[in-house]
Every structure is written in structure tokens, then in C-alpha cells.
PDB file of C-alpha atoms in Angstrom:
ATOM      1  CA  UNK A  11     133.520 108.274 114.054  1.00 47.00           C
ATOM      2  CA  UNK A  12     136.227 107.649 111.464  1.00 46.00           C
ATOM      3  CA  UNK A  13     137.219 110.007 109.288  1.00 43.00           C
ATOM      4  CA  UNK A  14     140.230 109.360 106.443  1.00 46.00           C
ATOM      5  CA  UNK A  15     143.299 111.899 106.257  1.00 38.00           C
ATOM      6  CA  UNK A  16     141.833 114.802 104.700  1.00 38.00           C
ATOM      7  CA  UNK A  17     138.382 114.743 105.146  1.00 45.00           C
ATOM      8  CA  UNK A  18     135.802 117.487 106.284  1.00 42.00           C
ATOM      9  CA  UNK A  19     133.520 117.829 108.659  1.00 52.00           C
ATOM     10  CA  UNK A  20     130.118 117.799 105.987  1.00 81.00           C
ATOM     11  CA  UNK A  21     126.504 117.202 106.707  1.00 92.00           C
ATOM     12  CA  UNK A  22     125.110 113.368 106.448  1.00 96.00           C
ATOM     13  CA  UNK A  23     122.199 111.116 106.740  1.00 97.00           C
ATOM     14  CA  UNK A  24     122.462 108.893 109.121  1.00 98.00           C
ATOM     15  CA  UNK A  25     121.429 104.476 108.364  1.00 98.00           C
ATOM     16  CA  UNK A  26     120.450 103.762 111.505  1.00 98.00           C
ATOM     17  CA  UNK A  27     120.976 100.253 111.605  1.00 98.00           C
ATOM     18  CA  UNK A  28     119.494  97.784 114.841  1.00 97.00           C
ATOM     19  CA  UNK A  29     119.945  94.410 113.226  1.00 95.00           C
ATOM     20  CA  UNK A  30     123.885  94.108 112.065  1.00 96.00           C
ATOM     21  CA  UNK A  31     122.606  90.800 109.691  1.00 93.00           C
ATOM     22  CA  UNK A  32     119.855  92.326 108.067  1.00 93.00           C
ATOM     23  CA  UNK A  33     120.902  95.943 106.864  1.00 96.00           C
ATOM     24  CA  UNK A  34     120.801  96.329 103.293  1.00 96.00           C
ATOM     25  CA  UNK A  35     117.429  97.881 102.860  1.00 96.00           C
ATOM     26  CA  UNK A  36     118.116 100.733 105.470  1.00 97.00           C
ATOM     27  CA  UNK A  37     121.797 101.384 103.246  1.00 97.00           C
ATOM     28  CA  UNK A  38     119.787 101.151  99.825  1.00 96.00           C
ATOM     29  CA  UNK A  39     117.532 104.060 101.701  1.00 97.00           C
ATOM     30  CA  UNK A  40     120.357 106.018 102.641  1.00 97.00           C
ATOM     31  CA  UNK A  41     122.314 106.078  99.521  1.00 97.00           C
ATOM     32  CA  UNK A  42     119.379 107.309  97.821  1.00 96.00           C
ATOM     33  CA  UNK A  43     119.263 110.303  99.945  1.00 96.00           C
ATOM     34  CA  UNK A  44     122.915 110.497  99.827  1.00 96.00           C
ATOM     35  CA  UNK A  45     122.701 111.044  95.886  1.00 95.00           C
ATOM     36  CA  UNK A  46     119.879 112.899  95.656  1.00 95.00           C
ATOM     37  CA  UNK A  47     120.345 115.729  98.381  1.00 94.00           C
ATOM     38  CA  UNK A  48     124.128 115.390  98.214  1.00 94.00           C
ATOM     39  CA  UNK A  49     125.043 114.578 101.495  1.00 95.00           C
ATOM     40  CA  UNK A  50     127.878 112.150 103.300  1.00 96.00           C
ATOM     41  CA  UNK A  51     126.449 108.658 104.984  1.00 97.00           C
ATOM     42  CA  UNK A  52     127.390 107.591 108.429  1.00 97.00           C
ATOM     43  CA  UNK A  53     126.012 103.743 109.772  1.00 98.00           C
ATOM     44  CA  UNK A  54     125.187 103.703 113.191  1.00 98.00           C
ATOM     45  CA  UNK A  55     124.241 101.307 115.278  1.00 98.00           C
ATOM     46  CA  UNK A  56     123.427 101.861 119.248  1.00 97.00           C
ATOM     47  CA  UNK A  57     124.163  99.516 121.782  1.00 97.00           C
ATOM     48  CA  UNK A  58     121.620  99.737 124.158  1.00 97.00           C
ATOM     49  CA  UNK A  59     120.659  96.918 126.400  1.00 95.00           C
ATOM     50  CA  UNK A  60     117.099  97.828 126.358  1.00 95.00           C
ATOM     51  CA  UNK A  61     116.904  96.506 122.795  1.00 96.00           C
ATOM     52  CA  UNK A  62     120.266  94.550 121.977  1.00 94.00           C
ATOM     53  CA  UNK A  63     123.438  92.766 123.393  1.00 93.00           C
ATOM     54  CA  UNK A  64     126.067  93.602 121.057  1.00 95.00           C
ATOM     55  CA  UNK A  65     128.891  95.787 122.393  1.00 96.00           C
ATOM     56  CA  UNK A  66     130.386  98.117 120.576  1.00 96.00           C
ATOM     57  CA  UNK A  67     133.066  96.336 119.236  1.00 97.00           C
ATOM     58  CA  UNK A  68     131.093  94.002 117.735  1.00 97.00           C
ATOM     59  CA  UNK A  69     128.794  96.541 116.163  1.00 97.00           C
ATOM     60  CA  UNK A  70     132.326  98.508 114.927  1.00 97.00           C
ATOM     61  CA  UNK A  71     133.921  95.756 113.044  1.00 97.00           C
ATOM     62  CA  UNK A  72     130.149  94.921 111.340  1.00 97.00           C
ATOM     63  CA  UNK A  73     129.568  98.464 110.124  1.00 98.00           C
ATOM     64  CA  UNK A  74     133.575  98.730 109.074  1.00 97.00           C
ATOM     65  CA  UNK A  75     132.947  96.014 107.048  1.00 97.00           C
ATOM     66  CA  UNK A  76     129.688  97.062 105.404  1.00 97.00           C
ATOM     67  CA  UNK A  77     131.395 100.812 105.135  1.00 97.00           C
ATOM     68  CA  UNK A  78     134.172  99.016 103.096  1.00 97.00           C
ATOM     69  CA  UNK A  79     131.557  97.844 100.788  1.00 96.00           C
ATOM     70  CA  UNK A  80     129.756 101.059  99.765  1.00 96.00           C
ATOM     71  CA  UNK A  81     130.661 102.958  96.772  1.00 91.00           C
ATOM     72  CA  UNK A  82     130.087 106.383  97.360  1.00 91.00           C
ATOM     73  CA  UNK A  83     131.319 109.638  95.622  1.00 92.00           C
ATOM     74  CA  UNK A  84     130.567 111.196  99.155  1.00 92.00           C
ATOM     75  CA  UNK A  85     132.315 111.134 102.612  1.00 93.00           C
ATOM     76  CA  UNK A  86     131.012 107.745 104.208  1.00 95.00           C
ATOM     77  CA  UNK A  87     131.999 106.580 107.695  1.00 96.00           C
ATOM     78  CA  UNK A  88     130.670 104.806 110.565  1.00 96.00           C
ATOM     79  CA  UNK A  89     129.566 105.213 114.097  1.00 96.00           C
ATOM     80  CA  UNK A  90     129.078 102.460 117.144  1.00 97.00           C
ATOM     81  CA  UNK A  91     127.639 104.092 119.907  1.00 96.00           C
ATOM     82  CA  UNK A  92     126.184 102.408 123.524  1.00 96.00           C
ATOM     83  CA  UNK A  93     123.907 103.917 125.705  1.00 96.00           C
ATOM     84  CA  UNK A  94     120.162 105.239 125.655  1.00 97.00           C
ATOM     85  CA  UNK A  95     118.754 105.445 122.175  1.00 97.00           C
ATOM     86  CA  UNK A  96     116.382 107.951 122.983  1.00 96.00           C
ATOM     87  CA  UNK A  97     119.263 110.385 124.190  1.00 96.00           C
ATOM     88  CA  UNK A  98     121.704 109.385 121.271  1.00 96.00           C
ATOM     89  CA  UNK A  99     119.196 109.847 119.145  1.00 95.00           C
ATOM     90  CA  UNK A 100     118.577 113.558 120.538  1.00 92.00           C
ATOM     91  CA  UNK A 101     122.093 114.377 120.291  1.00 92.00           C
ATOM     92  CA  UNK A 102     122.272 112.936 116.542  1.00 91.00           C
ATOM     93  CA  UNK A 103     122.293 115.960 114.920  1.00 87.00           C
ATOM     94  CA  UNK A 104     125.049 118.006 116.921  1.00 85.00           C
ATOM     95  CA  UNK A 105     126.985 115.196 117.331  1.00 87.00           C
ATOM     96  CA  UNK A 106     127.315 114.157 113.941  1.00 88.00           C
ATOM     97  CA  UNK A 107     126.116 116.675 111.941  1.00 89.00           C
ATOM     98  CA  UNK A 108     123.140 114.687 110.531  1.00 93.00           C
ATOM     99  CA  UNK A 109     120.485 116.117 108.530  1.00 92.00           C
ATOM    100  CA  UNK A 110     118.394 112.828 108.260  1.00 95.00           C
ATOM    101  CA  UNK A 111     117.781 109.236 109.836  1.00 97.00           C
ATOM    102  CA  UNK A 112     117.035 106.381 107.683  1.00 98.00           C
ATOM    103  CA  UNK A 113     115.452 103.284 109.978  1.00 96.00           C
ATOM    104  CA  UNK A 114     112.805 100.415 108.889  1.00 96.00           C
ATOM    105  CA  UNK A 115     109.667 100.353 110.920  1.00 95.00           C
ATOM    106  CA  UNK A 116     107.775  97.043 111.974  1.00 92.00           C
ATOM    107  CA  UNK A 117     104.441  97.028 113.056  1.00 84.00           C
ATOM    108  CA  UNK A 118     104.444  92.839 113.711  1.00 87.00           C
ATOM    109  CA  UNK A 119     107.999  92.958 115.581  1.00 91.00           C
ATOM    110  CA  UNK A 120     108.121  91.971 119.228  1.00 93.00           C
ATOM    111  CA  UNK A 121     107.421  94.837 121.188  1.00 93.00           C
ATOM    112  CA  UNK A 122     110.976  95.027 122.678  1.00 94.00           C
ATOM    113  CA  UNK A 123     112.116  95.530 119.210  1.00 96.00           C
ATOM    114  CA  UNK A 124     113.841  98.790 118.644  1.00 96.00           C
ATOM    115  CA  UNK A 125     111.705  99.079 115.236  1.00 96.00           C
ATOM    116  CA  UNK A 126     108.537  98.691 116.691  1.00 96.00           C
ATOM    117  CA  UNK A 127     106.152 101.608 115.983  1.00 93.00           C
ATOM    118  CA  UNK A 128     105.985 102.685 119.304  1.00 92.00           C
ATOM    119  CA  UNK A 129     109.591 102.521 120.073  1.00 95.00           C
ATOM    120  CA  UNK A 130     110.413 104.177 116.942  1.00 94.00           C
ATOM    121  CA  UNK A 131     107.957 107.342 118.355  1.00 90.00           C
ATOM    122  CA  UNK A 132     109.367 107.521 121.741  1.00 91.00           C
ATOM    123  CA  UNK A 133     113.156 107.040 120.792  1.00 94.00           C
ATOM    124  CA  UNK A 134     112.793 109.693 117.866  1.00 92.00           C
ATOM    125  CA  UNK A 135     109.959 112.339 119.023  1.00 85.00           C
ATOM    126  CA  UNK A 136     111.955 114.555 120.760  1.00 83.00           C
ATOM    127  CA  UNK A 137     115.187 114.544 118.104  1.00 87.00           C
ATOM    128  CA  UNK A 138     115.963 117.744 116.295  1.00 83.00           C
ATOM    129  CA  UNK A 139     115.963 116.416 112.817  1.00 89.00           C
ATOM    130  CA  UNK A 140     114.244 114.550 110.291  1.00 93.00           C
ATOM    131  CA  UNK A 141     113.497 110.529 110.614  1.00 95.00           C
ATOM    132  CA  UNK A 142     112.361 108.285 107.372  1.00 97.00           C
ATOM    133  CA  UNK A 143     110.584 105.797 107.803  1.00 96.00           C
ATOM    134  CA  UNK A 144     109.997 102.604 105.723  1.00 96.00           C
ATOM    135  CA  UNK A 145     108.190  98.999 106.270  1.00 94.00           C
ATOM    136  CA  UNK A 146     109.060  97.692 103.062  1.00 88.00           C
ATOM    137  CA  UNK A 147     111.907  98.632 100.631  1.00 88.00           C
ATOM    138  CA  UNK A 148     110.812  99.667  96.700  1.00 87.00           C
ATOM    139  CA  UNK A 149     113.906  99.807  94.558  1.00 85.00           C
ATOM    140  CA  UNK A 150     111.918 101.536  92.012  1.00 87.00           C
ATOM    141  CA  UNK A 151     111.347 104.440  94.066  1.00 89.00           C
ATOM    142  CA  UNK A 152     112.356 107.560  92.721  1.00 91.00           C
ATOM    143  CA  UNK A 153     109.832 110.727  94.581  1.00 95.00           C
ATOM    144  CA  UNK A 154     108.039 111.157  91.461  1.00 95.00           C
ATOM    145  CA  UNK A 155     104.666 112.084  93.463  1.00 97.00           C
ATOM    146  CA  UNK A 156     105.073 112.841  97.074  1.00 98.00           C
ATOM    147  CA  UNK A 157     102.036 113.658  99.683  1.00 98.00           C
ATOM    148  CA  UNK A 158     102.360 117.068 101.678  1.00 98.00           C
ATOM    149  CA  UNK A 159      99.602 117.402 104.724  1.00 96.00           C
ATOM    150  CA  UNK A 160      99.320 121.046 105.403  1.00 96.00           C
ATOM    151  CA  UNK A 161      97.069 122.494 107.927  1.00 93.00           C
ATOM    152  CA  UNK A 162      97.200 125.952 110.194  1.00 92.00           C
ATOM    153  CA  UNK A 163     100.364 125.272 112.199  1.00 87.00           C
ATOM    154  CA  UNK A 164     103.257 127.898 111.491  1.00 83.00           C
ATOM    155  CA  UNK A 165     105.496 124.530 111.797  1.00 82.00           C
ATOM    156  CA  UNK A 166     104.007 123.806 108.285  1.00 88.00           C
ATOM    157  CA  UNK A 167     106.812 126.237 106.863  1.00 89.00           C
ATOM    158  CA  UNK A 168     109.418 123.391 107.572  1.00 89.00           C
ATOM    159  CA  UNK A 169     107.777 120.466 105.434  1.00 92.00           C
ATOM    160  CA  UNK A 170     107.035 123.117 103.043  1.00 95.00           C
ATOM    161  CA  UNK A 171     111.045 123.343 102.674  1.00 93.00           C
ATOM    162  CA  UNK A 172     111.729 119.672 102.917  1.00 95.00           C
ATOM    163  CA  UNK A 173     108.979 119.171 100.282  1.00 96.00           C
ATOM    164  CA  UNK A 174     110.825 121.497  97.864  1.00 97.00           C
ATOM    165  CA  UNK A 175     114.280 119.465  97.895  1.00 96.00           C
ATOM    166  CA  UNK A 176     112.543 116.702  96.372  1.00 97.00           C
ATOM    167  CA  UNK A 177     110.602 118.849  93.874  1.00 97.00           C
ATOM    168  CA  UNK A 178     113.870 120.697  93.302  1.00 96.00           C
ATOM    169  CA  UNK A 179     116.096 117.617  93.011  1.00 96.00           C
ATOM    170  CA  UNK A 180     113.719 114.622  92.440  1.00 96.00           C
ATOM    171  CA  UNK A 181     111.772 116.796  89.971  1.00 96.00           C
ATOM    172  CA  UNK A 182     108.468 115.743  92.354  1.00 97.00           C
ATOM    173  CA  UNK A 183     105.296 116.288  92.052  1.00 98.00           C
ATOM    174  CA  UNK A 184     103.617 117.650  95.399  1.00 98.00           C
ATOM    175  CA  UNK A 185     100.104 116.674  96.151  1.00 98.00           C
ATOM    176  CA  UNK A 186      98.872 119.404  98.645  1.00 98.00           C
ATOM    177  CA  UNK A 187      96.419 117.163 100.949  1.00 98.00           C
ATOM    178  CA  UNK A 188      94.379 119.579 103.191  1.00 97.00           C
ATOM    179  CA  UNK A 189      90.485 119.872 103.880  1.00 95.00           C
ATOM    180  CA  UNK A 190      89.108 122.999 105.111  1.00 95.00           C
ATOM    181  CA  UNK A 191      88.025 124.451 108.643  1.00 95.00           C
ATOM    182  CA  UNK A 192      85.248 125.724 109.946  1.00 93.00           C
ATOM    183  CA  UNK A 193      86.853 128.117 111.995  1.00 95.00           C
ATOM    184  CA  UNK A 194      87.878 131.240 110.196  1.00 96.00           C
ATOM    185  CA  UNK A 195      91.066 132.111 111.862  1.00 96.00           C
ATOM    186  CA  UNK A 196      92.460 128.813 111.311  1.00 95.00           C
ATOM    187  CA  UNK A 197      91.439 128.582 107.653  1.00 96.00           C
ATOM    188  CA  UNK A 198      93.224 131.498 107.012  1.00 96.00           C
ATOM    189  CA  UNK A 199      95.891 130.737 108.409  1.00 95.00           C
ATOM    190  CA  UNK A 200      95.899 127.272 106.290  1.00 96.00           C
ATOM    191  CA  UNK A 201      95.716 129.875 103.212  1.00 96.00           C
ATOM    192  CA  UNK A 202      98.511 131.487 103.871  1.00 95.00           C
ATOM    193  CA  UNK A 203     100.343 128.364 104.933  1.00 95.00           C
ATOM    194  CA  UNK A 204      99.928 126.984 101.077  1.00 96.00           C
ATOM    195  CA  UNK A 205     100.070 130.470  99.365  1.00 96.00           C
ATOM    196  CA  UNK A 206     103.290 130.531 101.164  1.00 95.00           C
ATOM    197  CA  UNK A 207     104.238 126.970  99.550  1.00 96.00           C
ATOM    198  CA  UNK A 208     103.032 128.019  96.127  1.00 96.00           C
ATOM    199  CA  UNK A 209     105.041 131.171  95.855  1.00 95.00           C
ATOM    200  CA  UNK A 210     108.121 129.147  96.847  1.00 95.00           C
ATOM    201  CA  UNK A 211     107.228 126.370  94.227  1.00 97.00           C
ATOM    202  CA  UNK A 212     106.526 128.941  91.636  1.00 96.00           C
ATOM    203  CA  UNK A 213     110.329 130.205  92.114  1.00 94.00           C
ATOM    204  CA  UNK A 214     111.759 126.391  91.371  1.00 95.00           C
ATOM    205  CA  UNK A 215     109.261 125.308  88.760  1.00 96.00           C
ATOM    206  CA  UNK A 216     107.780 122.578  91.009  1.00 97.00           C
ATOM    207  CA  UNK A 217     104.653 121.047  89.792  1.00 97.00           C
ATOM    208  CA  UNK A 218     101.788 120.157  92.334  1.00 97.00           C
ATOM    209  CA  UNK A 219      98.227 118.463  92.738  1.00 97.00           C
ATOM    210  CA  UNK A 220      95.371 119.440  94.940  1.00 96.00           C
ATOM    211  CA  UNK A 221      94.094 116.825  97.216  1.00 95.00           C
ATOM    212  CA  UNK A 222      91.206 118.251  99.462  1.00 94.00           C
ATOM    213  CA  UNK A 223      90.011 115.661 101.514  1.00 93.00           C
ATOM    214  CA  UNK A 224      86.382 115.979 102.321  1.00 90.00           C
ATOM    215  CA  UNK A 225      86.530 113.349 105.540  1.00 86.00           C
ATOM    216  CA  UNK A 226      86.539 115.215 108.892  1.00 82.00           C
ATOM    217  CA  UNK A 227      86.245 111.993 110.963  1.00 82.00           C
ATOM    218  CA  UNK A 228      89.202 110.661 110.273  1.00 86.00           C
ATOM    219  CA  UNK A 229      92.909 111.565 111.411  1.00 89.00           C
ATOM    220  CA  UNK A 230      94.586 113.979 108.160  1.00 93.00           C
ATOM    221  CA  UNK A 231      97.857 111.877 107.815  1.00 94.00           C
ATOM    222  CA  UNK A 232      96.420 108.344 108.231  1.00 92.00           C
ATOM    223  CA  UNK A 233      94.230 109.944 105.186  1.00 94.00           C
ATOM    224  CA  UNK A 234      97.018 111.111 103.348  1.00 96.00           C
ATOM    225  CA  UNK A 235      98.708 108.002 103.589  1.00 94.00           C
ATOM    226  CA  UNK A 236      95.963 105.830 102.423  1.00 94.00           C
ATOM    227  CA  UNK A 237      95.793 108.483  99.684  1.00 96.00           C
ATOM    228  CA  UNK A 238      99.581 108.324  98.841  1.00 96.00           C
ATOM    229  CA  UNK A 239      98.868 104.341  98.702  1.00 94.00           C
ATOM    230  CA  UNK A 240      95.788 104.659  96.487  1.00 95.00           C
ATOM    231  CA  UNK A 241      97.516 107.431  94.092  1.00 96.00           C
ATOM    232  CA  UNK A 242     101.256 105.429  93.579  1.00 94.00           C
ATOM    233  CA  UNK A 243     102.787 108.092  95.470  1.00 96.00           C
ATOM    234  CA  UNK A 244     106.029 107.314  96.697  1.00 95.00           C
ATOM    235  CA  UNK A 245     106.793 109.406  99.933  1.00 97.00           C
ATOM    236  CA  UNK A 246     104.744 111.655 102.392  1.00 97.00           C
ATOM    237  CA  UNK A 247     105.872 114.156 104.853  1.00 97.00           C
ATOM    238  CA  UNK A 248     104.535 114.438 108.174  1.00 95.00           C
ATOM    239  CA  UNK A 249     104.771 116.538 111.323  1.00 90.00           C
ATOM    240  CA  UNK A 250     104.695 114.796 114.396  1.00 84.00           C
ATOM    241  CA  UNK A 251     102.765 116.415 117.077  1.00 70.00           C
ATOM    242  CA  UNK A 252     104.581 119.317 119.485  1.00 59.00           C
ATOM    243  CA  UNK A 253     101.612 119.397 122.511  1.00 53.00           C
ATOM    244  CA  UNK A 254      99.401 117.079 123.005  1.00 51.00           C
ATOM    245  CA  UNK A 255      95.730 118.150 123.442  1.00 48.00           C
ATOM    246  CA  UNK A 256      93.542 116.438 126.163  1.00 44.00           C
ATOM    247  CA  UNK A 257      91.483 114.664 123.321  1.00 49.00           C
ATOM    248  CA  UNK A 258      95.101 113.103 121.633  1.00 48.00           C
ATOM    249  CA  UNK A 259      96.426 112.007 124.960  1.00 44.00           C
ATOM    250  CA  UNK A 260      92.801 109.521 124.673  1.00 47.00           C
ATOM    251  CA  UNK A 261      92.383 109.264 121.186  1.00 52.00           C
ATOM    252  CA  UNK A 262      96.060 108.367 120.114  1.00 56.00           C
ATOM    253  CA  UNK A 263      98.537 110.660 117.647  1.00 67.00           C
ATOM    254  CA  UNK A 264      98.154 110.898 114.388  1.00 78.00           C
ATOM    255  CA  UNK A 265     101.900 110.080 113.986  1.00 85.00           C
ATOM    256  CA  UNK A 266     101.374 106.778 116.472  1.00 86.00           C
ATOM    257  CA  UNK A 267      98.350 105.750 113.981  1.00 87.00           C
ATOM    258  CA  UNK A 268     100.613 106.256 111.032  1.00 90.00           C
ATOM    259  CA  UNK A 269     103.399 104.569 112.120  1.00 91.00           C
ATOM    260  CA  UNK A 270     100.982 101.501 112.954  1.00 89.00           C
ATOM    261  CA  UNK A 271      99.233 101.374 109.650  1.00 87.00           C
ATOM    262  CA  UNK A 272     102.083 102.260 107.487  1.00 90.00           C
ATOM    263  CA  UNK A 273     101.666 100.044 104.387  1.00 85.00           C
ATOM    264  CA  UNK A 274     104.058  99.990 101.582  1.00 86.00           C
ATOM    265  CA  UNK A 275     104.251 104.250 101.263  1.00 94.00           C
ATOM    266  CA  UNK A 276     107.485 105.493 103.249  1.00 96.00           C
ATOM    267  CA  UNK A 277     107.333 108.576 105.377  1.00 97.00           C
ATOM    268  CA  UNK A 278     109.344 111.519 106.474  1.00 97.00           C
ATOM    269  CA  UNK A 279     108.684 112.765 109.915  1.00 95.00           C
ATOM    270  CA  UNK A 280     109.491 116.557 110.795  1.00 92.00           C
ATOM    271  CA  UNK A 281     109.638 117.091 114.377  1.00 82.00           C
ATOM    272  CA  UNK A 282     107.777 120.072 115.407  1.00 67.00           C
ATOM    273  CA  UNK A 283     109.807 122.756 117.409  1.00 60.00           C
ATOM    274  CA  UNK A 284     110.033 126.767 117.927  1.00 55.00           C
ATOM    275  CA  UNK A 285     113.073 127.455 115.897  1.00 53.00           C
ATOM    276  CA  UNK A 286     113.147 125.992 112.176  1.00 48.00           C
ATOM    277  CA  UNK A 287     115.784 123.634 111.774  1.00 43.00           C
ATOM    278  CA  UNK A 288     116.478 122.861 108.109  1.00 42.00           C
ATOM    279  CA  UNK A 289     119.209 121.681 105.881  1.00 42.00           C
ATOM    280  CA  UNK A 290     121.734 124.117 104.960  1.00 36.00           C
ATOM    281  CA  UNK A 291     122.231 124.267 100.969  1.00 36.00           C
TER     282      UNK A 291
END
């Protein structure tokens, strides 16, 4: 990391960039978070032989040059780091205080490509904080109607939060996409799970949509994106799975499917876990 004389430790979102001659897209992302949930940026880029051979060096004097070129009213800085993604990227958020990662997602690059969907799950999966997601960069974007899948998991709490910064400071509208279950304890619990959100969204004026999807065959998020696409939404927020059940460890995640189909509508992964990690305001 390099900080100028006088700067503070802060909280950032992280531009995680794997290609050094084709970044722009992955800063645009970033800077748009920077602004709108007022945080500092940091560029990193991981040397890890798995996916790349640049050194360090070389990665350093790319992102010092592309830091030199970003106008920011923010701390910005940069970080070259070499070893095991998967492991940098679990130590991410300690490290460097990151709130966020911003990286595009491929589904036609070479499977050795550090953007490939399935790369992108196992290097990120286990990390403490969020991860965007993107396959193709809208300028245009500004959160004006994100997608929220809820269902009966007490994790739900977290995108409920995450969902409310962009109502809050995008001025969003939610769409709640749920369907219902036949199972009694687990409906309720998916009641209380979006009284919960509309009591919060009641106390910052945040408009939302119901979006009850009638389709139990299908996976809820690959739904909710092809509902986000169908609807002009511009972002949804997903949970990525915390245990696997025997019939996912056949039938595939719903995060892996996702990550494979995505088409155009970005997405922010939460990362389930026992303690709720969120941005501190």
C-alpha cells in the first residue's frame, strides 16, 4: 500500500484488476461505488502464477500509473500483491480495510482465466466481504431499480442492509423477489425476514416492488436475474450459499448458475457467515 503524508487509515472498495491493459471498466465500477457510498479506492492486482506472470513490480508501476490518473475527492492508492488469490482474497478485508470488490466476470474466457465464473466462485466464496460482479459495463447505470431475493435464512438480514445503502443513497427502488413455501415454519420465517426489511425501509423512505415468483422449478436467483433483465433493473443482490445440501453438491449452486448465465444485469454477492459483517456508517 501507499499512502501520502497525512492520510488515514479509511474504509475502501477494492478494483480488483487481473488484466493490467484492459482495466477501465473495473475503475469506472469502482468509482461509482466510491461516490456513492463514500468510500476510498485501492487497485489491486495479484500475482499469482496460477493465473498470470507479471511480478509485482510490473503490476506496481501499471497501477501507479493508472492511480495517477484518477480524480478522486477520496483517499485512492494502490496495492500489488503475489501469492494465492484465494487466500489474498480472504485476507482482503483485514488487510486493507475493504468493504467491497469490484472484478468483471467472463463466462467465454479460457478456463485458466482468473475471471472465469468458476474461478471467480472458488477464489471469492470463502472472503468476508462483499464481491460485484459485472460481464458488461453500462455507463448509464445509476441503481434506480435493484432486485433483492429474500427467502427464510437469518443471513437475509445482511442484504437487507446492503439493499438499503442504495435505497438510502441511490434513491433505489427495491423489488422484493420471493415465492412462498409450503412449509410453515419456513414461510414464517420468510415473513418476518421482509417485515423486518419493510420496517427498516419505512424509517429511510425507500420505495419497493413486490415480485412473487410463482416458478418452483427453477433456482430463485437465476429467476431474479432473468427478472432484473426483463424489468431494466440495474443491480441484484445475492447470497452465496454457506452449506451445501446433498441435492446442491449434484444439482450445482445457485450462485455457480448465476455467475454462468449472467447477462448484462451486474450482481452483488454477500457471503453467508455466523457473525454479520457490514459496512460501518
Amino acid at each position: 500500500m501507499h499512502y501520502k503524508k497525512g492520510e488515514y487509515r479509511d474504509q475502501y472498495i477494492i478494483a480488483y484488476i487481473t488484466d493490467l491493459s484492459s482495466y477501465e471498466n473495473v475503475v469506472s465500477w469502482s468509482i461509482k461505488f466510491c461516490n456513492l457510498l463514500k468510500k476510498g479506492l485501492i487497485l489491486l492486482h495479484i500475482s499469482d502464477s496460477k493465473y498470470t506472470n507479471v511480478s509485482t513490480n510490473e503490476a506496481q508501476e501499471k497501477l501507479k500509473q493508472i492511480n495517477d490518473s484518477i480524480s478522486l475527492p477520496f483517499i485512492h492508492s494502490y496495492a500489488a500483491l503475489s501469492g494465492n488469490t484465494k487466500d489474498i482474497i480472504n485476507s482482503i478485508g483485514e488487510l486493507l480495510n475493504a468493504v467491497m470488490i469490484v472484478t468483471k466476470v467472463d463466462k467465454n474466457s479460457e478456463k485458466t482465466s482468473p475471471i472465469f465464473y468458476n474461478n471467480i466462485l472458488k477464489d471469492f466464496y470463502t472472503s468476508r466481504i462483499a464481491y460485484f460482479v459485472f460481464d458488461n459495463y453500462d455507463k448509464s447505470n445509476n441503481f434506480h431499480d435493484i432486485v433483492l431475493s429474500m427467502n427464510a435464512m437469518k443471513e437475509c438480514k445482511e442484504k437487507i442492509l446492503w439493499a438499503s445503502y442504495f435505497g438510502r443513497f441511490a434513491k433505489s427502488v427495491t423489488h422484493i423477489f420471493y415465492r412462498r413455501y409450503k412449509d410453515e415454519y419456513l414461510q414464517k420465517q420468510l415473513n418476518l425476514n421482509i417485515g423486518f426489511l419493510r420496517k427498516m425501509f419505512r424509517r429511510f423512505d425507500i420505495q419497493t416492488l413486490n415480485a412473487h415468483c410463482m416458478d418452483k422449478r427453477n433456482k430463485l436467483d437465476v429467476q431474479a436475474m432473468e427478472y432484473a433483465k426483463n424489468n431494466s433493473c440495474s443491480l441484484c443482490i445475492f447470497q452465496t450459499t454457506k452449506n451445501k445440501s446433498f441435492i446442491e453438491w449434484f444439482s450445482g449452486l445457485d450462485e455457480r448458475l448465476v455467475l454462468k448465465n449472467i447477462d448484462f444485469v451486474p450482481i452483488l454477492f454477500l457471503n453467508q457467515r455466523d457473525d454479520l459483517f457490514v459496512m460501518c456508517e
